[in-house]
Amino acid sequence: MPNQTIEVTSSEQSCGATVRGVNLSDELSPDDVARLRELWLQHHVLAFPDQDMSDDDLERFTLYFGSFGHDPFIEPIDGRAHIIAVERRADEKAPVFAETFHTDWSFQVHPPAGTCLYGITIPPSGGDTLFANQHLALEQMPDELRARIEGKSAIHSARLAYAPTGVYGDVDRESGRSMRIIASEEANETQTHPLIMPHPETGKEVVYGCLGYIVGIEDMDDNEAFALLVELHQWQTRDEFVYRHVWEAGMLVMWDNRSVLHAATGGYEGHDRLLHRTTIGAYRP
Ligand SMILES: [Fe+2]
């Protein structure tokens, strides 16, 4: 029997729901996991407040939904191969990490299905995460714009972020950033994915990825591709597609990297912030 106490409250925004009545520091039954997967695919972003999770709990929860994804360019926390600290000290001056919309590791051959993020130290205000629902963005896209991306393959790369010349490369090394970022030439590799694709689990069409990790479009001149990607990005991240997530300490959030873009926000200068993150690997039926 599924856990009858699971309570779901929609954000009433473009995506996102809060789930109560399940203790993530306990083992979950297969029925509960199936129910949570269904809710995750329906709402794209699930928030579980009032949890008390150890790193073991976070890893176990992640593995209910797939294998661990591979996290390049960021060194894991001590003693854990699959947990990253998303961290910022109160006095840190480096630009806020991941403040532009993206979907995690979309430059990989098999990008991750999802990401789990657990709030440990959360500032009293600021640091919200924005999620943009890419099913809605596609559904409501003007035909003229859709026609220009239909059948096109996007070229994804980590180079603007994690190459030595990227924003987290050489120029960032002296910034005093607390996150353990390791820029490398490997970031210059590219991988293509269709701009419009069916969600691997629901089959529902989605716009996948955006300018940033997308650095070009196959068989299109770079200038033309850039202009199109800028226009597309403006559409993909319109307010009506965005859910603004407000964090609490002890809250676990899991999102679907195939159906939403996300972006960090700042606004918490003078406060420490720490979250632990895991990556859910690509879906294998
Ligand atoms: Fe991210």
JSON list of N, CA and C in Angstrom, two decimals, residues 18-61:
[
{"chain": "A", "resi": 18, "resn": "THR", "atom": "N", "xyz": [5.00, 20.89, -3.12]},
{"chain": "A", "resi": 18, "resn": "THR", "atom": "CA", "xyz": [5.57, 20.56, -1.82]},
{"chain": "A", "resi": 18, "resn": "THR", "atom": "C", "xyz": [4.98, 19.24, -1.36]},
{"chain": "A", "resi": 19, "resn": "VAL", "atom": "N", "xyz": [5.85, 18.36, -0.87]},
{"chain": "A", "resi": 19, "resn": "VAL", "atom": "CA", "xyz": [5.41, 17.03, -0.44]},
{"chain": "A", "resi": 19, "resn": "VAL", "atom": "C", "xyz": [5.68, 16.88, 1.06]},
{"chain": "A", "resi": 20, "resn": "ARG", "atom": "N", "xyz": [4.63, 16.55, 1.78]},
{"chain": "A", "resi": 20, "resn": "ARG", "atom": "CA", "xyz": [4.75, 16.31, 3.23]},
{"chain": "A", "resi": 20, "resn": "ARG", "atom": "C", "xyz": [4.25, 14.91, 3.56]},
{"chain": "A", "resi": 21, "resn": "GLY", "atom": "N", "xyz": [4.60, 14.45, 4.76]},
{"chain": "A", "resi": 21, "resn": "GLY", "atom": "CA", "xyz": [4.09, 13.16, 5.21]},
{"chain": "A", "resi": 21, "resn": "GLY", "atom": "C", "xyz": [4.97, 11.99, 4.84]},
{"chain": "A", "resi": 22, "resn": "VAL", "atom": "N", "xyz": [6.20, 12.28, 4.45]},
{"chain": "A", "resi": 22, "resn": "VAL", "atom": "CA", "xyz": [7.14, 11.20, 4.15]},
{"chain": "A", "resi": 22, "resn": "VAL", "atom": "C", "xyz": [8.48, 11.56, 4.79]},
{"chain": "A", "resi": 23, "resn": "ASN", "atom": "N", "xyz": [9.05, 10.60, 5.49]},
{"chain": "A", "resi": 23, "resn": "ASN", "atom": "CA", "xyz": [10.31, 10.84, 6.20]},
{"chain": "A", "resi": 23, "resn": "ASN", "atom": "C", "xyz": [11.47, 10.30, 5.36]},
{"chain": "A", "resi": 24, "resn": "LEU", "atom": "N", "xyz": [12.27, 11.20, 4.81]},
{"chain": "A", "resi": 24, "resn": "LEU", "atom": "CA", "xyz": [13.32, 10.78, 3.87]},
{"chain": "A", "resi": 24, "resn": "LEU", "atom": "C", "xyz": [14.55, 10.23, 4.58]},
{"chain": "A", "resi": 25, "resn": "SER", "atom": "N", "xyz": [14.57, 10.26, 5.91]},
{"chain": "A", "resi": 25, "resn": "SER", "atom": "CA", "xyz": [15.67, 9.60, 6.61]},
{"chain": "A", "resi": 25, "resn": "SER", "atom": "C", "xyz": [15.32, 8.13, 6.93]},
{"chain": "A", "resi": 26, "resn": "ASP", "atom": "N", "xyz": [14.09, 7.72, 6.56]},
{"chain": "A", "resi": 26, "resn": "ASP", "atom": "CA", "xyz": [13.72, 6.30, 6.62]},
{"chain": "A", "resi": 26, "resn": "ASP", "atom": "C", "xyz": [13.85, 5.68, 5.23]},
{"chain": "A", "resi": 27, "resn": "GLU", "atom": "N", "xyz": [13.93, 4.36, 5.21]},
{"chain": "A", "resi": 27, "resn": "GLU", "atom": "CA", "xyz": [13.83, 3.70, 3.90]},
{"chain": "A", "resi": 27, "resn": "GLU", "atom": "C", "xyz": [12.40, 3.84, 3.39]},
{"chain": "A", "resi": 28, "resn": "LEU", "atom": "N", "xyz": [12.27, 4.04, 2.08]},
{"chain": "A", "resi": 28, "resn": "LEU", "atom": "CA", "xyz": [10.94, 4.19, 1.49]},
{"chain": "A", "resi": 28, "resn": "LEU", "atom": "C", "xyz": [10.49, 2.87, 0.87]},
{"chain": "A", "resi": 29, "resn": "SER", "atom": "N", "xyz": [9.20, 2.62, 0.90]},
{"chain": "A", "resi": 29, "resn": "SER", "atom": "CA", "xyz": [8.67, 1.40, 0.28]},
{"chain": "A", "resi": 29, "resn": "SER", "atom": "C", "xyz": [8.67, 1.59, -1.25]},
{"chain": "A", "resi": 30, "resn": "PRO", "atom": "N", "xyz": [8.72, 0.49, -2.00]},
{"chain": "A", "resi": 30, "resn": "PRO", "atom": "CA", "xyz": [8.63, 0.61, -3.47]},
{"chain": "A", "resi": 30, "resn": "PRO", "atom": "C", "xyz": [7.38, 1.38, -3.91]},
{"chain": "A", "resi": 31, "resn": "ASP", "atom": "N", "xyz": [6.28, 1.21, -3.21]},
{"chain": "A", "resi": 31, "resn": "ASP", "atom": "CA", "xyz": [5.06, 1.95, -3.56]},
{"chain": "A", "resi": 31, "resn": "ASP", "atom": "C", "xyz": [5.23, 3.45, -3.35]},
{"chain": "A", "resi": 32, "resn": "ASP", "atom": "N", "xyz": [5.87, 3.81, -2.25]},
{"chain": "A", "resi": 32, "resn": "ASP", "atom": "CA", "xyz": [6.10, 5.24, -2.01]},
{"chain": "A", "resi": 32, "resn": "ASP", "atom": "C", "xyz": [7.05, 5.82, -3.06]},
{"chain": "A", "resi": 33, "resn": "VAL", "atom": "N", "xyz": [8.08, 5.06, -3.41]},
{"chain": "A", "resi": 33, "resn": "VAL", "atom": "CA", "xyz": [9.02, 5.54, -4.43]},
{"chain": "A", "resi": 33, "resn": "VAL", "atom": "C", "xyz": [8.29, 5.73, -5.76]},
{"chain": "A", "resi": 34, "resn": "ALA", "atom": "N", "xyz": [7.44, 4.77, -6.11]},
{"chain": "A", "resi": 34, "resn": "ALA", "atom": "CA", "xyz": [6.68, 4.88, -7.36]},
{"chain": "A", "resi": 34, "resn": "ALA", "atom": "C", "xyz": [5.77, 6.11, -7.34]},
{"chain": "A", "resi": 35, "resn": "ARG", "atom": "N", "xyz": [5.15, 6.36, -6.19]},
{"chain": "A", "resi": 35, "resn": "ARG", "atom": "CA", "xyz": [4.27, 7.53, -6.05]},
{"chain": "A", "resi": 35, "resn": "ARG", "atom": "C", "xyz": [5.07, 8.83, -6.19]},
{"chain": "A", "resi": 36, "resn": "LEU", "atom": "N", "xyz": [6.26, 8.86, -5.58]},
{"chain": "A", "resi": 36, "resn": "LEU", "atom": "CA", "xyz": [7.08, 10.07, -5.66]},
{"chain": "A", "resi": 36, "resn": "LEU", "atom": "C", "xyz": [7.58, 10.30, -7.09]},
{"chain": "A", "resi": 37, "resn": "ARG", "atom": "N", "xyz": [7.90, 9.20, -7.78]},
{"chain": "A", "resi": 37, "resn": "ARG", "atom": "CA", "xyz": [8.36, 9.34, -9.17]},
{"chain": "A", "resi": 37, "resn": "ARG", "atom": "C", "xyz": [7.23, 9.92, -10.04]},
{"chain": "A", "resi": 38, "resn": "GLU", "atom": "N", "xyz": [6.03, 9.42, -9.80]},
{"chain": "A", "resi": 38, "resn": "GLU", "atom": "CA", "xyz": [4.86, 9.92, -10.53]},
{"chain": "A", "resi": 38, "resn": "GLU", "atom": "C", "xyz": [4.66, 11.43, -10.26]},
{"chain": "A", "resi": 39, "resn": "LEU", "atom": "N", "xyz": [4.77, 11.81, -8.99]},
{"chain": "A", "resi": 39, "resn": "LEU", "atom": "CA", "xyz": [4.61, 13.22, -8.63]},
{"chain": "A", "resi": 39, "resn": "LEU", "atom": "C", "xyz": [5.72, 14.09, -9.23]},
{"chain": "A", "resi": 40, "resn": "TRP", "atom": "N", "xyz": [6.91, 13.54, -9.27]},
{"chain": "A", "resi": 40, "resn": "TRP", "atom": "CA", "xyz": [8.07, 14.26, -9.81]},
{"chain": "A", "resi": 40, "resn": "TRP", "atom": "C", "xyz": [7.87, 14.51, -11.32]},
{"chain": "A", "resi": 41, "resn": "LEU", "atom": "N", "xyz": [7.40, 13.49, -12.02]},
{"chain": "A", "resi": 41, "resn": "LEU", "atom": "CA", "xyz": [7.17, 13.64, -13.46]},
{"chain": "A", "resi": 41, "resn": "LEU", "atom": "C", "xyz": [6.01, 14.60, -13.73]},
{"chain": "A", "resi": 42, "resn": "GLN", "atom": "N", "xyz": [5.06, 14.65, -12.80]},
{"chain": "A", "resi": 42, "resn": "GLN", "atom": "CA", "xyz": [3.91, 15.53, -12.97]},
{"chain": "A", "resi": 42, "resn": "GLN", "atom": "C", "xyz": [4.25, 16.99, -12.65]},
{"chain": "A", "resi": 43, "resn": "HIS", "atom": "N", "xyz": [4.99, 17.22, -11.57]},
{"chain": "A", "resi": 43, "resn": "HIS", "atom": "CA", "xyz": [5.25, 18.59, -11.10]},
{"chain": "A", "resi": 43, "resn": "HIS", "atom": "C", "xyz": [6.65, 19.10, -11.46]},
{"chain": "A", "resi": 44, "resn": "HIS", "atom": "N", "xyz": [7.55, 18.20, -11.89]},
{"chain": "A", "resi": 44, "resn": "HIS", "atom": "CA", "xyz": [8.91, 18.55, -12.34]},
{"chain": "A", "resi": 44, "resn": "HIS", "atom": "C", "xyz": [9.87, 18.97, -11.23]},
{"chain": "A", "resi": 45, "resn": "VAL", "atom": "N", "xyz": [9.33, 19.59, -10.19]},
{"chain": "A", "resi": 45, "resn": "VAL", "atom": "CA", "xyz": [10.15, 20.00, -9.05]},
{"chain": "A", "resi": 45, "resn": "VAL", "atom": "C", "xyz": [9.37, 19.62, -7.78]},
{"chain": "A", "resi": 46, "resn": "LEU", "atom": "N", "xyz": [10.00, 18.82, -6.92]},
{"chain": "A", "resi": 46, "resn": "LEU", "atom": "CA", "xyz": [9.35, 18.46, -5.65]},
{"chain": "A", "resi": 46, "resn": "LEU", "atom": "C", "xyz": [10.19, 18.98, -4.50]},
{"chain": "A", "resi": 47, "resn": "ALA", "atom": "N", "xyz": [9.51, 19.61, -3.54]},
{"chain": "A", "resi": 47, "resn": "ALA", "atom": "CA", "xyz": [10.19, 20.10, -2.33]},
{"chain": "A", "resi": 47, "resn": "ALA", "atom": "C", "xyz": [9.66, 19.34, -1.12]},
{"chain": "A", "resi": 48, "resn": "PHE", "atom": "N", "xyz": [10.59, 18.82, -0.33]},
{"chain": "A", "resi": 48, "resn": "PHE", "atom": "CA", "xyz": [10.24, 18.07, 0.89]},
{"chain": "A", "resi": 48, "resn": "PHE", "atom": "C", "xyz": [10.76, 18.86, 2.09]},
{"chain": "A", "resi": 49, "resn": "PRO", "atom": "N", "xyz": [9.90, 19.66, 2.74]},
{"chain": "A", "resi": 49, "resn": "PRO", "atom": "CA", "xyz": [10.38, 20.45, 3.88]},
{"chain": "A", "resi": 49, "resn": "PRO", "atom": "C", "xyz": [10.49, 19.59, 5.14]},
{"chain": "A", "resi": 50, "resn": "ASP", "atom": "N", "xyz": [11.14, 20.15, 6.15]},
{"chain": "A", "resi": 50, "resn": "ASP", "atom": "CA", "xyz": [11.20, 19.55, 7.50]},
{"chain": "A", "resi": 50, "resn": "ASP", "atom": "C", "xyz": [11.80, 18.15, 7.49]},
{"chain": "A", "resi": 51, "resn": "GLN", "atom": "N", "xyz": [12.86, 17.96, 6.74]},
{"chain": "A", "resi": 51, "resn": "GLN", "atom": "CA", "xyz": [13.58, 16.69, 6.73]},
{"chain": "A", "resi": 51, "resn": "GLN", "atom": "C", "xyz": [14.85, 16.82, 7.56]},
{"chain": "A", "resi": 52, "resn": "ASP", "atom": "N", "xyz": [15.37, 15.70, 7.99]},
{"chain": "A", "resi": 52, "resn": "ASP", "atom": "CA", "xyz": [16.62, 15.71, 8.75]},
{"chain": "A", "resi": 52, "resn": "ASP", "atom": "C", "xyz": [17.52, 14.64, 8.14]},
{"chain": "A", "resi": 53, "resn": "MET", "atom": "N", "xyz": [18.18, 14.98, 7.05]},
{"chain": "A", "resi": 53, "resn": "MET", "atom": "CA", "xyz": [18.88, 13.99, 6.24]},
{"chain": "A", "resi": 53, "resn": "MET", "atom": "C", "xyz": [20.38, 14.03, 6.44]},
{"chain": "A", "resi": 54, "resn": "SER", "atom": "N", "xyz": [20.96, 12.87, 6.64]},
{"chain": "A", "resi": 54, "resn": "SER", "atom": "CA", "xyz": [22.41, 12.73, 6.63]},
{"chain": "A", "resi": 54, "resn": "SER", "atom": "C", "xyz": [22.85, 12.56, 5.17]},
{"chain": "A", "resi": 55, "resn": "ASP", "atom": "N", "xyz": [24.15, 12.55, 4.93]},
{"chain": "A", "resi": 55, "resn": "ASP", "atom": "CA", "xyz": [24.65, 12.30, 3.58]},
{"chain": "A", "resi": 55, "resn": "ASP", "atom": "C", "xyz": [24.27, 10.89, 3.11]},
{"chain": "A", "resi": 56, "resn": "ASP", "atom": "N", "xyz": [24.23, 9.92, 4.04]},
{"chain": "A", "resi": 56, "resn": "ASP", "atom": "CA", "xyz": [23.77, 8.57, 3.68]},
{"chain": "A", "resi": 56, "resn": "ASP", "atom": "C", "xyz": [22.32, 8.61, 3.20]},
{"chain": "A", "resi": 57, "resn": "ASP", "atom": "N", "xyz": [21.50, 9.36, 3.91]},
{"chain": "A", "resi": 57, "resn": "ASP", "atom": "CA", "xyz": [20.08, 9.47, 3.53]},
{"chain": "A", "resi": 57, "resn": "ASP", "atom": "C", "xyz": [19.95, 10.09, 2.14]},
{"chain": "A", "resi": 58, "resn": "LEU", "atom": "N", "xyz": [20.75, 11.13, 1.91]},
{"chain": "A", "resi": 58, "resn": "LEU", "atom": "CA", "xyz": [20.68, 11.82, 0.61]},
{"chain": "A", "resi": 58, "resn": "LEU", "atom": "C", "xyz": [21.08, 10.87, -0.52]},
{"chain": "A", "resi": 59, "resn": "GLU", "atom": "N", "xyz": [22.12, 10.09, -0.29]},
{"chain": "A", "resi": 59, "resn": "GLU", "atom": "CA", "xyz": [22.56, 9.12, -1.32]},
{"chain": "A", "resi": 59, "resn": "GLU", "atom": "C", "xyz": [21.50, 8.04, -1.54]},
{"chain": "A", "resi": 60, "resn": "ARG", "atom": "N", "xyz": [20.94, 7.53, -0.43]},
{"chain": "A", "resi": 60, "resn": "ARG", "atom": "CA", "xyz": [19.93, 6.47, -0.57]},
{"chain": "A", "resi": 60, "resn": "ARG", "atom": "C", "xyz": [18.72, 6.99, -1.34]},
{"chain": "A", "resi": 61, "resn": "PHE", "atom": "N", "xyz": [18.27, 8.20, -0.98]},
{"chain": "A", "resi": 61, "resn": "PHE", "atom": "CA", "xyz": [17.11, 8.80, -1.66]},
{"chain": "A", "resi": 61, "resn": "PHE", "atom": "C", "xyz": [17.39, 8.95, -3.17]}
]
